[in-house]
mmCIF file of C-alpha atoms in Angstrom:
data_model
loop_
_atom_site.group_PDB
_atom_site.id
_atom_site.type_symbol
_atom_site.label_atom_id
_atom_site.label_comp_id
_atom_site.label_asym_id
_atom_site.label_seq_id
_atom_site.Cartn_x
_atom_site.Cartn_y
_atom_site.Cartn_z
ATOM 1 C CA UNK A 1 8.011 -34.124 -20.921
ATOM 2 C CA UNK A 2 11.164 -33.361 -19.122
ATOM 3 C CA UNK A 3 14.327 -35.282 -20.343
ATOM 4 C CA UNK A 4 15.874 -38.046 -18.400
ATOM 5 C CA UNK A 5 18.599 -36.867 -15.963
ATOM 6 C CA UNK A 6 22.043 -37.506 -17.527
ATOM 7 C CA UNK A 7 24.099 -39.291 -14.794
ATOM 8 C CA UNK A 8 27.424 -38.013 -15.930
ATOM 9 C CA UNK A 9 26.450 -34.404 -16.241
ATOM 10 C CA UNK A 10 24.375 -34.481 -12.886
ATOM 11 C CA UNK A 11 27.254 -36.174 -11.117
ATOM 12 C CA UNK A 12 29.666 -33.355 -12.209
ATOM 13 C CA UNK A 13 27.565 -30.905 -10.275
ATOM 14 C CA UNK A 14 27.098 -33.282 -7.446
ATOM 15 C CA UNK A 15 30.827 -33.728 -6.944
ATOM 16 C CA UNK A 16 32.407 -30.362 -8.073
ATOM 17 C CA UNK A 17 30.475 -27.346 -6.216
ATOM 18 C CA UNK A 18 31.154 -23.890 -7.436
ATOM 19 C CA UNK A 19 34.217 -22.340 -5.810
ATOM 20 C CA UNK A 20 32.032 -19.824 -4.005
ATOM 21 C CA UNK A 21 28.265 -20.251 -3.785
ATOM 22 C CA UNK A 22 27.975 -16.783 -2.317
ATOM 23 C CA UNK A 23 29.480 -15.234 -5.557
ATOM 24 C CA UNK A 24 27.252 -17.551 -7.688
ATOM 25 C CA UNK A 25 24.145 -16.399 -5.854
ATOM 26 C CA UNK A 26 25.044 -12.782 -6.263
ATOM 27 C CA UNK A 27 25.646 -13.004 -9.926
ATOM 28 C CA UNK A 28 22.291 -14.933 -10.433
ATOM 29 C CA UNK A 29 20.312 -12.239 -8.487
ATOM 30 C CA UNK A 30 21.729 -9.619 -10.722
ATOM 31 C CA UNK A 31 20.954 -11.636 -13.786
ATOM 32 C CA UNK A 32 17.366 -12.444 -12.853
ATOM 33 C CA UNK A 33 16.826 -8.750 -12.172
ATOM 34 C CA UNK A 34 18.428 -7.733 -15.558
ATOM 35 C CA UNK A 35 16.415 -10.306 -17.333
ATOM 36 C CA UNK A 36 13.155 -9.166 -15.731
ATOM 37 C CA UNK A 37 13.612 -5.636 -16.420
ATOM 38 C CA UNK A 38 14.397 -6.262 -20.061
ATOM 39 C CA UNK A 39 11.376 -8.884 -20.454
ATOM 40 C CA UNK A 40 9.089 -6.065 -19.102
ATOM 41 C CA UNK A 41 10.324 -3.256 -21.239
ATOM 42 C CA UNK A 42 7.935 -2.141 -24.153
ATOM 43 C CA UNK A 43 8.614 -3.674 -26.535
ATOM 44 C CA UNK A 44 10.269 -6.535 -24.782
ATOM 45 C CA UNK A 45 14.151 -6.600 -25.155
ATOM 46 C CA UNK A 46 15.978 -9.705 -26.531
ATOM 47 C CA UNK A 47 18.658 -10.998 -24.287
ATOM 48 C CA UNK A 48 21.899 -12.777 -25.443
ATOM 49 C CA UNK A 49 24.242 -14.448 -23.024
ATOM 50 C CA UNK A 50 27.725 -14.019 -24.528
ATOM 51 C CA UNK A 51 30.481 -16.278 -23.059
ATOM 52 C CA UNK A 52 33.916 -15.212 -23.621
ATOM 53 C CA UNK A 53 37.544 -15.905 -22.597
ATOM 54 C CA UNK A 54 39.324 -19.024 -21.406
ATOM 55 C CA UNK A 55 38.715 -21.286 -18.375
ATOM 56 C CA UNK A 56 41.305 -22.192 -15.790
ATOM 57 C CA UNK A 57 41.724 -26.013 -14.675
ATOM 58 C CA UNK A 58 42.961 -25.789 -10.999
ATOM 59 C CA UNK A 59 45.489 -28.485 -9.953
ATOM 60 C CA UNK A 60 45.266 -27.955 -6.399
ATOM 61 C CA UNK A 61 42.337 -26.976 -4.106
ATOM 62 C CA UNK A 62 44.328 -24.010 -2.661
ATOM 63 C CA UNK A 63 44.941 -23.027 -6.178
ATOM 64 C CA UNK A 64 48.834 -22.068 -7.097
ATOM 65 C CA UNK A 65 49.187 -24.162 -10.060
ATOM 66 C CA UNK A 66 46.647 -24.275 -13.068
ATOM 67 C CA UNK A 67 46.353 -25.135 -16.584
ATOM 68 C CA UNK A 68 45.105 -22.288 -18.942
ATOM 69 C CA UNK A 69 44.732 -21.352 -22.441
ATOM 70 C CA UNK A 70 45.586 -18.196 -24.589
ATOM 71 C CA UNK A 71 42.170 -16.958 -25.202
ATOM 72 C CA UNK A 72 41.970 -13.167 -24.537
ATOM 73 C CA UNK A 73 38.248 -12.871 -25.342
ATOM 74 C CA UNK A 74 38.453 -10.827 -28.335
ATOM 75 C CA UNK A 75 35.763 -12.466 -30.214
ATOM 76 C CA UNK A 76 33.352 -12.357 -27.167
ATOM 77 C CA UNK A 77 34.108 -8.742 -26.202
ATOM 78 C CA UNK A 78 33.750 -7.323 -29.806
ATOM 79 C CA UNK A 79 30.753 -9.495 -30.395
ATOM 80 C CA UNK A 80 29.055 -8.107 -27.259
ATOM 81 C CA UNK A 81 29.451 -4.539 -28.671
ATOM 82 C CA UNK A 82 27.906 -5.335 -31.921
ATOM 83 C CA UNK A 83 25.029 -7.246 -30.243
ATOM 84 C CA UNK A 84 24.230 -3.886 -28.275
ATOM 85 C CA UNK A 85 24.322 -1.938 -31.518
ATOM 86 C CA UNK A 86 21.815 -4.575 -32.792
ATOM 87 C CA UNK A 87 19.484 -3.801 -29.987
ATOM 88 C CA UNK A 88 20.167 -6.630 -27.754
ATOM 89 C CA UNK A 89 20.642 -6.561 -23.869
ATOM 90 C CA UNK A 90 23.925 -8.491 -23.292
ATOM 91 C CA UNK A 91 24.764 -10.651 -20.287
ATOM 92 C CA UNK A 92 28.645 -11.022 -20.741
ATOM 93 C CA UNK A 93 30.012 -14.079 -18.891
ATOM 94 C CA UNK A 94 33.621 -13.528 -19.108
ATOM 95 C CA UNK A 95 36.879 -14.872 -17.784
ATOM 96 C CA UNK A 96 38.159 -12.278 -15.170
ATOM 97 C CA UNK A 97 40.587 -9.907 -16.587
ATOM 98 C CA UNK A 98 40.032 -10.864 -20.238
ATOM 99 C CA UNK A 99 38.941 -8.265 -22.590
ATOM 100 C CA UNK A 100 35.720 -6.416 -21.983
ATOM 101 C CA UNK A 101 33.272 -4.512 -24.295
ATOM 102 C CA UNK A 102 34.502 -1.013 -25.163
ATOM 103 C CA UNK A 103 37.412 -0.973 -22.882
ATOM 104 C CA UNK A 104 39.145 -3.635 -25.212
ATOM 105 C CA UNK A 105 40.122 -0.804 -27.530
ATOM 106 C CA UNK A 106 42.757 0.351 -25.185
ATOM 107 C CA UNK A 107 43.611 -2.637 -22.778
ATOM 108 C CA UNK A 108 44.431 -4.889 -25.689
ATOM 109 C CA UNK A 109 47.034 -2.643 -27.229
ATOM 110 C CA UNK A 110 50.686 -2.739 -27.702
ATOM 111 C CA UNK A 111 50.831 0.795 -26.140
ATOM 112 C CA UNK A 112 50.111 1.410 -22.479
ATOM 113 C CA UNK A 113 46.859 2.966 -21.961
ATOM 114 C CA UNK A 114 48.516 5.952 -20.249
ATOM 115 C CA UNK A 115 50.136 6.557 -23.648
ATOM 116 C CA UNK A 116 46.680 7.900 -24.764
ATOM 117 C CA UNK A 117 46.745 10.779 -22.060
ATOM 118 C CA UNK A 118 48.475 13.861 -21.437
ATOM 119 C CA UNK A 119 48.173 16.527 -18.741
ATOM 120 C CA UNK A 120 47.431 20.097 -19.411
ATOM 121 C CA UNK A 121 47.522 23.138 -16.755
ATOM 122 C CA UNK A 122 43.994 24.564 -16.185
ATOM 123 C CA UNK A 123 43.599 28.349 -15.474
ATOM 124 C CA UNK A 124 44.221 29.497 -11.845
ATOM 125 C CA UNK A 125 41.147 29.642 -9.801
ATOM 126 C CA UNK A 126 40.312 32.788 -7.958
ATOM 127 C CA UNK A 127 42.348 33.575 -5.038
ATOM 128 C CA UNK A 128 44.688 30.456 -5.943
ATOM 129 C CA UNK A 129 47.725 31.405 -7.909
ATOM 130 C CA UNK A 130 48.674 27.607 -8.293
ATOM 131 C CA UNK A 131 47.414 25.903 -11.475
ATOM 132 C CA UNK A 132 45.776 22.557 -11.256
ATOM 133 C CA UNK A 133 46.925 20.041 -13.783
ATOM 134 C CA UNK A 134 44.095 18.060 -15.824
ATOM 135 C CA UNK A 135 44.405 14.595 -17.438
ATOM 136 C CA UNK A 136 42.992 14.773 -20.894
ATOM 137 C CA UNK A 137 43.086 12.468 -24.065
ATOM 138 C CA UNK A 138 45.688 13.380 -26.655
ATOM 139 C CA UNK A 139 44.286 15.298 -29.704
ATOM 140 C CA UNK A 140 44.904 12.432 -32.197
ATOM 141 C CA UNK A 141 43.054 9.886 -30.002
ATOM 142 C CA UNK A 142 40.057 12.047 -28.936
ATOM 143 C CA UNK A 143 37.756 11.336 -31.929
ATOM 144 C CA UNK A 144 37.796 7.535 -31.582
ATOM 145 C CA UNK A 145 37.723 7.547 -27.900
ATOM 146 C CA UNK A 146 34.809 9.953 -27.720
ATOM 147 C CA UNK A 147 32.930 7.504 -29.930
ATOM 148 C CA UNK A 148 33.684 4.563 -27.793
ATOM 149 C CA UNK A 149 32.877 6.276 -24.805
ATOM 150 C CA UNK A 150 29.554 7.528 -26.173
ATOM 151 C CA UNK A 151 28.536 3.874 -26.982
ATOM 152 C CA UNK A 152 29.722 2.588 -23.406
ATOM 153 C CA UNK A 153 27.805 5.429 -21.697
ATOM 154 C CA UNK A 154 24.772 4.701 -23.714
ATOM 155 C CA UNK A 155 24.755 0.874 -22.882
ATOM 156 C CA UNK A 156 25.160 1.890 -19.142
ATOM 157 C CA UNK A 157 22.226 4.381 -19.084
ATOM 158 C CA UNK A 158 20.127 1.721 -20.999
ATOM 159 C CA UNK A 159 21.245 -0.794 -18.249
ATOM 160 C CA UNK A 160 21.947 -3.034 -21.304
ATOM 161 C CA UNK A 161 25.027 -4.598 -20.391
ATOM 162 C CA UNK A 162 25.720 -6.940 -17.385
ATOM 163 C CA UNK A 163 29.349 -8.249 -16.722
ATOM 164 C CA UNK A 164 29.771 -11.360 -14.788
ATOM 165 C CA UNK A 165 33.195 -12.793 -14.238
ATOM 166 C CA UNK A 166 34.399 -16.470 -13.772
ATOM 167 C CA UNK A 167 37.919 -17.962 -13.517
ATOM 168 C CA UNK A 168 37.936 -21.789 -13.316
ATOM 169 C CA UNK A 169 35.971 -24.423 -15.402
ATOM 170 C CA UNK A 170 33.681 -25.115 -12.542
ATOM 171 C CA UNK A 171 32.671 -21.488 -12.216
ATOM 172 C CA UNK A 172 31.977 -21.298 -15.830
ATOM 173 C CA UNK A 173 29.773 -24.433 -15.895
ATOM 174 C CA UNK A 174 27.840 -23.504 -12.813
ATOM 175 C CA UNK A 175 27.261 -20.164 -14.195
ATOM 176 C CA UNK A 176 26.138 -21.462 -17.607
ATOM 177 C CA UNK A 177 23.622 -23.772 -16.006
ATOM 178 C CA UNK A 178 22.097 -21.376 -13.765
ATOM 179 C CA UNK A 179 21.834 -18.496 -16.173
ATOM 180 C CA UNK A 180 20.473 -20.816 -18.680
ATOM 181 C CA UNK A 181 17.732 -21.711 -16.197
ATOM 182 C CA UNK A 182 17.167 -17.929 -15.545
ATOM 183 C CA UNK A 183 16.705 -17.242 -19.340
ATOM 184 C CA UNK A 184 14.026 -19.702 -19.689
ATOM 185 C CA UNK A 185 11.132 -17.358 -19.082
ATOM 186 C CA UNK A 186 12.124 -15.506 -22.462
ATOM 187 C CA UNK A 187 11.647 -18.419 -24.510
ATOM 188 C CA UNK A 188 12.924 -17.784 -28.056
ATOM 189 C CA UNK A 189 13.887 -14.246 -27.330
ATOM 190 C CA UNK A 190 16.728 -15.690 -25.258
ATOM 191 C CA UNK A 191 20.095 -16.227 -27.371
ATOM 192 C CA UNK A 192 23.091 -18.062 -26.487
ATOM 193 C CA UNK A 193 26.595 -17.052 -28.199
ATOM 194 C CA UNK A 194 29.012 -19.404 -26.699
ATOM 195 C CA UNK A 195 32.567 -17.863 -27.622
ATOM 196 C CA UNK A 196 34.319 -18.792 -24.496
ATOM 197 C CA UNK A 197 37.344 -21.125 -24.768
ATOM 198 C CA UNK A 198 36.068 -23.935 -22.556
ATOM 199 C CA UNK A 199 38.605 -26.714 -21.498
ATOM 200 C CA UNK A 200 37.783 -30.195 -22.569
ATOM 201 C CA UNK A 201 39.592 -31.697 -19.289
ATOM 202 C CA UNK A 202 39.561 -31.182 -15.623
ATOM 203 C CA UNK A 203 40.683 -32.412 -12.293
ATOM 204 C CA UNK A 204 37.822 -33.746 -10.282
ATOM 205 C CA UNK A 205 37.504 -32.382 -6.791
ATOM 206 C CA UNK A 206 37.935 -35.608 -5.113
ATOM 207 C CA UNK A 207 41.344 -36.226 -6.970
ATOM 208 C CA UNK A 208 42.715 -32.676 -6.425
ATOM 209 C CA UNK A 209 45.619 -31.885 -4.186
ATOM 210 C CA UNK A 210 44.870 -29.851 -1.343
ATOM 211 C CA UNK A 211 48.170 -27.976 -1.004
ATOM 212 C CA UNK A 212 50.706 -26.649 -3.659
ATOM 213 C CA UNK A 213 52.521 -29.367 -5.578
ATOM 214 C CA UNK A 214 55.941 -29.512 -4.611
ATOM 215 C CA UNK A 215 58.716 -29.505 -7.461
ATOM 216 C CA UNK A 216 61.380 -30.638 -4.983
ATOM 217 C CA UNK A 217 61.826 -34.274 -4.845
ATOM 218 C CA UNK A 218 62.393 -34.099 -0.966
ATOM 219 C CA UNK A 219 59.410 -31.927 -0.150
ATOM 220 C CA UNK A 220 57.245 -34.031 -2.780
ATOM 221 C CA UNK A 221 58.075 -37.121 -0.845
ATOM 222 C CA UNK A 222 57.120 -35.739 2.491
ATOM 223 C CA UNK A 223 53.811 -34.570 1.098
ATOM 224 C CA UNK A 224 53.244 -38.025 -0.329
ATOM 225 C CA UNK A 225 53.874 -39.694 2.952
ATOM 226 C CA UNK A 226 51.638 -37.261 4.693
ATOM 227 C CA UNK A 227 48.822 -38.137 2.357
ATOM 228 C CA UNK A 228 49.555 -41.883 2.333
ATOM 229 C CA UNK A 229 46.350 -44.047 2.262
ATOM 230 C CA UNK A 230 44.341 -40.888 0.589
ATOM 231 C CA UNK A 231 43.241 -40.797 -2.884
ATOM 232 C CA UNK A 232 46.073 -40.402 -5.170
ATOM 233 C CA UNK A 233 46.145 -36.682 -6.571
ATOM 234 C CA UNK A 234 45.444 -36.417 -10.077
ATOM 235 C CA UNK A 235 48.355 -34.009 -10.369
ATOM 236 C CA UNK A 236 51.446 -34.954 -8.472
ATOM 237 C CA UNK A 237 55.341 -35.519 -8.750
ATOM 238 C CA UNK A 238 56.509 -39.030 -9.735
ATOM 239 C CA UNK A 239 60.321 -38.886 -9.371
ATOM 240 C CA UNK A 240 61.524 -35.817 -11.404
ATOM 241 C CA UNK A 241 58.407 -35.829 -13.532
ATOM 242 C CA UNK A 242 55.043 -34.021 -13.130
ATOM 243 C CA UNK A 243 52.133 -36.343 -13.746
ATOM 244 C CA UNK A 244 48.813 -34.975 -14.703
ATOM 245 C CA UNK A 245 45.735 -37.103 -15.087
ATOM 246 C CA UNK A 246 43.031 -35.318 -16.435
ATOM 247 C CA UNK A 247 39.349 -36.379 -16.695
ATOM 248 C CA UNK A 248 37.253 -35.259 -19.816
ATOM 249 C CA UNK A 249 34.547 -32.562 -18.948
ATOM 250 C CA UNK A 250 31.026 -33.879 -19.589
ATOM 251 C CA UNK A 251 29.631 -32.395 -22.725
ATOM 252 C CA UNK A 252 27.054 -30.053 -21.354
ATOM 253 C CA UNK A 253 26.399 -28.476 -24.901
ATOM 254 C CA UNK A 254 23.475 -30.860 -25.645
ATOM 255 C CA UNK A 255 22.016 -30.308 -22.177
ATOM 256 C CA UNK A 256 21.464 -26.431 -23.003
ATOM 257 C CA UNK A 257 18.852 -27.902 -25.818
ATOM 258 C CA UNK A 258 17.448 -30.688 -23.809
ATOM 259 C CA UNK A 259 17.008 -29.186 -20.364
ATOM 260 C CA UNK A 260 18.415 -25.766 -19.542
ATOM 261 C CA UNK A 261 17.179 -23.669 -22.234
ATOM 262 C CA UNK A 262 15.019 -25.693 -24.521
ATOM 263 C CA UNK A 263 13.291 -22.745 -26.251
ATOM 264 C CA UNK A 264 16.257 -20.648 -26.873
ATOM 265 C CA UNK A 265 18.576 -20.155 -29.873
ATOM 266 C CA UNK A 266 22.081 -21.767 -29.253
ATOM 267 C CA UNK A 267 25.084 -20.516 -31.311
ATOM 268 C CA UNK A 268 28.231 -22.240 -30.623
ATOM 269 C CA UNK A 269 31.810 -22.184 -32.017
ATOM 270 C CA UNK A 270 34.198 -24.751 -33.254
ATOM 271 C CA UNK A 271 37.796 -23.715 -33.630
ATOM 272 C CA UNK A 272 40.246 -25.760 -35.488
ATOM 273 C CA UNK A 273 44.074 -25.687 -36.787
ATOM 274 C CA UNK A 274 43.481 -28.067 -39.967
ATOM 275 C CA UNK A 275 41.440 -26.470 -42.730
ATOM 276 C CA UNK A 276 40.702 -29.905 -44.198
ATOM 277 C CA UNK A 277 38.466 -30.759 -41.287
ATOM 278 C CA UNK A 278 36.944 -27.361 -40.144
ATOM 279 C CA UNK A 279 33.671 -27.670 -42.095
ATOM 280 C CA UNK A 280 33.207 -31.488 -41.259
ATOM 281 C CA UNK A 281 33.782 -30.762 -37.372
ATOM 282 C CA UNK A 282 31.195 -27.889 -37.403
ATOM 283 C CA UNK A 283 28.723 -30.215 -39.081
ATOM 284 C CA UNK A 284 29.499 -32.909 -36.733
ATOM 285 C CA UNK A 285 29.020 -30.577 -33.732
ATOM 286 C CA UNK A 286 25.738 -29.326 -35.060
ATOM 287 C CA UNK A 287 24.464 -32.782 -35.200
ATOM 288 C CA UNK A 288 25.904 -33.893 -31.987
ATOM 289 C CA UNK A 289 24.653 -31.076 -29.871
ATOM 290 C CA UNK A 290 21.410 -30.083 -31.643
ATOM 291 C CA UNK A 291 22.460 -26.390 -31.642
ATOM 292 C CA UNK A 292 20.810 -24.106 -34.148
ATOM 293 C CA UNK A 293 23.944 -22.643 -35.515
ATOM 294 C CA UNK A 294 27.662 -23.619 -35.250
ATOM 295 C CA UNK A 295 30.295 -21.002 -36.318
ATOM 296 C CA UNK A 296 33.496 -22.727 -37.627
ATOM 297 C CA UNK A 297 36.696 -20.789 -37.502
ATOM 298 C CA UNK A 298 40.563 -21.554 -38.104
ATOM 299 C CA UNK A 299 43.100 -20.339 -35.653
ATOM 300 C CA UNK A 300 45.148 -18.633 -38.321
ATOM 301 C CA UNK A 301 42.138 -16.893 -40.175
ATOM 302 C CA UNK A 302 39.659 -16.567 -37.396
ATOM 303 C CA UNK A 303 39.750 -12.521 -37.738
ATOM 304 C CA UNK A 304 38.998 -12.728 -41.486
ATOM 305 C CA UNK A 305 36.534 -15.598 -42.211
ATOM 306 C CA UNK A 306 34.213 -18.004 -40.434
ATOM 307 C CA UNK A 307 31.841 -20.461 -41.761
ATOM 308 C CA UNK A 308 28.157 -20.701 -40.673
ATOM 309 C CA UNK A 309 26.619 -24.247 -40.449
ATOM 310 C CA UNK A 310 22.912 -24.614 -39.821
ATOM 311 C CA UNK A 311 20.277 -27.037 -40.185
ATOM 312 C CA UNK A 312 17.902 -24.628 -42.239
ATOM 313 C CA UNK A 313 20.693 -22.928 -44.142
ATOM 314 C CA UNK A 314 23.545 -25.338 -44.478
ATOM 315 C CA UNK A 315 26.842 -23.944 -45.026
ATOM 316 C CA UNK A 316 27.762 -20.228 -45.571
ATOM 317 C CA UNK A 317 31.054 -18.505 -45.512
ATOM 318 C CA UNK A 318 31.509 -14.994 -44.399
ATOM 319 C CA UNK A 319 34.649 -13.114 -45.093
ATOM 320 C CA UNK A 320 36.022 -9.748 -44.807
ATOM 321 C CA UNK A 321 37.086 -8.273 -48.087
ATOM 322 C CA UNK A 322 40.809 -8.313 -48.590
ATOM 323 C CA UNK A 323 41.449 -4.778 -48.473
ATOM 324 C CA UNK A 324 39.156 -4.236 -45.285
ATOM 325 C CA UNK A 325 40.978 -6.933 -42.968
ATOM 326 C CA UNK A 326 42.374 -5.800 -39.774
ATOM 327 C CA UNK A 327 45.843 -6.828 -39.163
ATOM 328 C CA UNK A 328 46.814 -10.037 -36.922
ATOM 329 C CA UNK A 329 50.229 -10.928 -35.616
ATOM 330 C CA UNK A 330 49.069 -14.625 -35.435
ATOM 331 C CA UNK A 331 47.034 -14.652 -38.601
ATOM 332 C CA UNK A 332 48.037 -16.441 -42.058
ATOM 333 C CA UNK A 333 46.190 -14.570 -44.688
ATOM 334 C CA UNK A 334 47.413 -17.108 -47.477
ATOM 335 C CA UNK A 335 45.095 -19.559 -45.673
ATOM 336 C CA UNK A 336 41.899 -17.553 -46.247
ATOM 337 C CA UNK A 337 39.617 -19.657 -48.400
ATOM 338 C CA UNK A 338 41.551 -22.841 -47.917
ATOM 339 C CA UNK A 339 39.139 -24.490 -45.663
ATOM 340 C CA UNK A 340 36.154 -23.998 -48.120
ATOM 341 C CA UNK A 341 34.780 -26.517 -50.544
ATOM 342 C CA UNK A 342 35.205 -25.614 -54.004
ATOM 343 C CA UNK A 343 31.311 -24.843 -54.627
ATOM 344 C CA UNK A 344 31.203 -22.523 -51.532
ATOM 345 C CA UNK A 345 33.950 -20.414 -52.694
ATOM 346 C CA UNK A 346 31.342 -18.934 -55.289
ATOM 347 C CA UNK A 347 29.628 -15.915 -53.750
ATOM 348 C CA UNK A 348 25.946 -16.243 -54.012
ATOM 349 C CA UNK A 349 23.996 -13.001 -55.010
ATOM 350 C CA UNK A 350 23.912 -10.486 -51.940
ATOM 351 C CA UNK A 351 26.779 -12.637 -50.488
ATOM 352 C CA UNK A 352 28.672 -10.745 -47.668
ATOM 353 C CA UNK A 353 31.771 -11.346 -49.804
ATOM 354 C CA UNK A 354 30.490 -9.364 -52.604
ATOM 355 C CA UNK A 355 32.280 -6.105 -51.538
ATOM 356 C CA UNK A 356 33.299 -3.965 -48.644
ATOM 357 C CA UNK A 357 30.589 -3.622 -45.893
ATOM 358 C CA UNK A 358 29.401 -0.149 -44.723
ATOM 359 C CA UNK A 359 30.307 0.113 -41.214
ATOM 360 C CA UNK A 360 27.522 2.083 -39.142
ATOM 361 C CA UNK A 361 30.137 4.188 -37.288
ATOM 362 C CA UNK A 362 33.087 4.856 -39.545
ATOM 363 C CA UNK A 363 34.755 7.160 -37.257
ATOM 364 C CA UNK A 364 34.970 4.369 -34.655
ATOM 365 C CA UNK A 365 37.221 1.921 -37.004
ATOM 366 C CA UNK A 366 40.751 2.201 -38.092
ATOM 367 C CA UNK A 367 41.640 3.063 -41.601
ATOM 368 C CA UNK A 368 43.378 1.068 -44.129
ATOM 369 C CA UNK A 369 46.309 2.270 -46.242
ATOM 370 C CA UNK A 370 43.692 3.292 -49.125
ATOM 371 C CA UNK A 371 41.850 5.437 -46.711
ATOM 372 C CA UNK A 372 38.749 3.116 -46.280
ATOM 373 C CA UNK A 373 37.639 1.744 -42.914
ATOM 374 C CA UNK A 374 38.946 -1.551 -41.734
ATOM 375 C CA UNK A 375 36.190 -3.928 -40.781
ATOM 376 C CA UNK A 376 35.973 -6.417 -37.797
ATOM 377 C CA UNK A 377 34.531 -9.759 -38.726
ATOM 378 C CA UNK A 378 32.127 -9.627 -35.781
ATOM 379 C CA UNK A 379 30.414 -6.585 -37.490
ATOM 380 C CA UNK A 380 29.467 -9.081 -40.344
ATOM 381 C CA UNK A 381 28.673 -12.003 -37.980
ATOM 382 C CA UNK A 382 26.156 -10.498 -35.481
ATOM 383 C CA UNK A 383 23.701 -9.169 -38.328
ATOM 384 C CA UNK A 384 23.835 -12.570 -39.770
ATOM 385 C CA UNK A 385 23.168 -14.188 -36.370
ATOM 386 C CA UNK A 386 20.360 -11.497 -35.487
ATOM 387 C CA UNK A 387 18.634 -12.415 -38.902
ATOM 388 C CA UNK A 388 18.768 -16.183 -37.884
ATOM 389 C CA UNK A 389 17.403 -15.572 -34.520
ATOM 390 C CA UNK A 390 14.584 -13.416 -35.906
ATOM 391 C CA UNK A 391 13.642 -16.450 -38.299
ATOM 392 C CA UNK A 392 13.948 -18.751 -35.521
ATOM 393 C CA UNK A 393 11.629 -16.650 -33.256
ATOM 394 C CA UNK A 394 9.054 -16.294 -36.138
ATOM 395 C CA UNK A 395 9.233 -19.985 -37.046
ATOM 396 C CA UNK A 396 8.799 -21.211 -33.568
ATOM 397 C CA UNK A 397 5.852 -18.659 -32.783
ATOM 398 C CA UNK A 398 3.712 -20.580 -35.169
ATOM 399 C CA UNK A 399 4.161 -23.897 -33.506
#
């Protein structure tokens, strides 16, 4: 039986159309063809929708000013690579210009990408005394870049990676709903990995200023007079102050389970800054939205530890061993373990905390001071998600 319509959620789509229906239609056509190809493969290939990066909240219809967050899309882009290694086809719904799988190794770097390159003269061609310069990768970077390039080319050759960009909160939500519906035919073989940093607040279309909000008192007064009698914009100048009245974004996470993708496995994230409430908030989100797995992480330790909270397995911490942790300018390593309850600090037999994890492609990872490979936590997260997804499929196949 189909779930009852949720008036608040349905009203959002009724009153907040996508910025470009043409773009949405084009992306949806690409996604449907991508899904159909992998569903028809022998054997059929599982498809994961990875969302990544932050959403903007426009303050004007002709957008100049907007609210944004700091997310660069590191978790999503890194996870997408590991999903590809695990055999999934990946639809990567990402914030435009945020990090992408594979190119992230060079675009999210303190060095300019051009610093990895150099030029070298080639031999003069017959009948041509002038030598032609060639652009090549510097020797010290060739091994790692070649490994990254091979993986990228393999993903392209297998048609296993579909990149779909979004910018605003409206674009993201429209894409999420339509892609979820497109994935329905896959049933339990579809996986949602919701790593995007989605805004909790937005400006409704009917309360959005048409033109750029004027910071000058004189021009803001003129704009206010011109719009007299209309709905007061949610973002406006009031004297010398900018006033912004935001509405909460309807909680669509439950809708994924109830209507958009009822047979798929849903994995969502909970980011917090307070170690004392992280696990509680993850458990709360699990019950409220009926997702199958909530991955909790602290802002200060997210590159080194996460907590899995699921109905079947309860609470499970995954940590990168201390000597294998990648560096983080914003991380606070002293806080690792602070969010865990005392009993969860005791690693169970076979726990991922027992020792260094062997990376399948050691040539592709950086090396720690003692000569051992550093470990991205996503290389530990994705195998666990895959295991849970396999159990999810097996369990539901017997129903």
